[in-house]
């Protein structure tokens, strides 16, 4: 391609301070244009990057023996296809889709997607028993694609059970601006999203249970104030939150108890209750249950379904609201002074909580979701009738290992993890063009002829090449080359008189002057053949 005729509108400055580094660079380098919040047009360079990601996915999936299909309805559709299979010999069934994900689940963060939604690679492995190896295999496979794109990412435990999935994991790229919080254990490597994270509750020191007392605590509505006012430790305070819980056939208020300033993990609470949805009760709804203002509710004498976090049930001489304005109860002892309908892990993890496996303090980090993997078992196979009669004559349900990779998001994360102050540094595998030829003197016939010859030589070798033959100052051509981020820059300038050109690696900035006949060797040093 010739840049003179190519639509790559670069901008010297960032059009607005808003957005992440990847969004700003994609706009400046002429990959995308913003239409409205969360809506972009992919320009030729941006579309080429997405095309590279498609190429990688296609090639690698076929190498792994997966066959491409276009289906409506994702997992359900694959279930129906699998239901036609009658023999073990036809399993595993390995299919993939490479399509725009129309679900339009609002992902506000920037990605290389057109207005219709992100381009997504969906992977379906249908088999019986042993789901462990396909899970392991697809995890590695997605990792390898990320590595080709010079993206650092890790699989992290995610909440399961939401859509009938078991063993759900998400692929997260480390990013401070990421939308997903997760914990990691420096001791044993345990990792999970904050919604899925488990942790060990501290064991309170033994002490004799004292008689419960009601104390005046005027205006003390928050846990922090309560600790200050009564001089008790946070680990001894019982927070009781009233939720408005909706089931398929009814609504019901539910009390959720967690210790101190810990938040309730609403996703886990909904799972424990088997609820369709839930939200915190309004002040008025809560008052109907507790008879008091927010901040003075407690479990003693409360006539609703109560769910207690294990941190509560082990407490001795705790403090709780008295269900009466301006009063609290001290020396509250679970089991003696109140009961609960169910004990369940509903407390939200906090930084420094103990790892459930080795008790090291957990650390917090943030990441951008690139994909996920999950196992769908009996619920899925029953719905679609995907079962097989085994040699023993018994019917065995099939299992689906489903993975997906958001290629549009991956494109944005490549930029986020591979850029410097001058622009993008594309890894060779996903660069819109791998080599840019910068012709310094655009109106010199000798230089033009040399540029033409080099262009053809490199294109014949299989490189994707952009020839910058614009009538611009050399400085602005170099700036654009850095901004767009071609992995290799070849400068045809004064050294041409000696039969030489300058070759620069974008990622390292290293420049070498090489003879024309050595150019391929010099480029191969920067872009190794895969
Ligand atoms: Zn650990």
CSV table of C-alpha atoms in Angstrom, one decimal, residues 19-27 31-33 38 40 42 107-113 368 408-413 415-416:
chain,number,residue,atom,x,y,z
A,19,UNK,CA,-10.7,7.5,27.5
A,20,UNK,CA,-7.9,5.1,28.2
A,21,UNK,CA,-4.5,5.1,26.6
A,22,UNK,CA,-5.6,2.5,24.1
A,23,UNK,CA,-8.6,4.5,23.0
A,24,UNK,CA,-6.6,7.8,22.6
A,25,UNK,CA,-3.9,6.1,20.6
A,26,UNK,CA,-6.3,4.2,18.4
A,27,UNK,CA,-8.0,7.5,17.5
A,31,UNK,CA,-7.5,3.1,13.5
A,32,UNK,CA,-10.9,4.2,14.7
A,33,UNK,CA,-13.2,7.2,14.9
A,38,UNK,CA,-19.0,3.3,23.2
A,40,UNK,CA,-16.8,3.4,17.0
A,42,UNK,CA,-13.2,0.9,12.4
A,107,UNK,CA,-19.1,-3.3,28.1
A,108,UNK,CA,-18.3,0.4,28.4
A,109,UNK,CA,-14.6,0.1,27.9
A,110,UNK,CA,-12.9,0.6,24.6
A,111,UNK,CA,-12.4,-2.2,22.1
A,112,UNK,CA,-11.7,-2.5,18.4
A,113,UNK,CA,-15.3,-3.2,17.5
A,368,UNK,CA,-9.7,-6.4,31.7
A,408,UNK,CA,-12.1,-6.7,19.7
A,409,UNK,CA,-11.1,-6.3,23.3
A,410,UNK,CA,-7.9,-8.2,22.7
A,411,UNK,CA,-7.0,-5.6,20.0
A,412,UNK,CA,-7.5,-2.8,22.5
A,413,UNK,CA,-5.4,-4.6,25.1
A,415,UNK,CA,-2.3,-1.3,22.4
A,416,UNK,CA,-2.7,-0.8,26.1
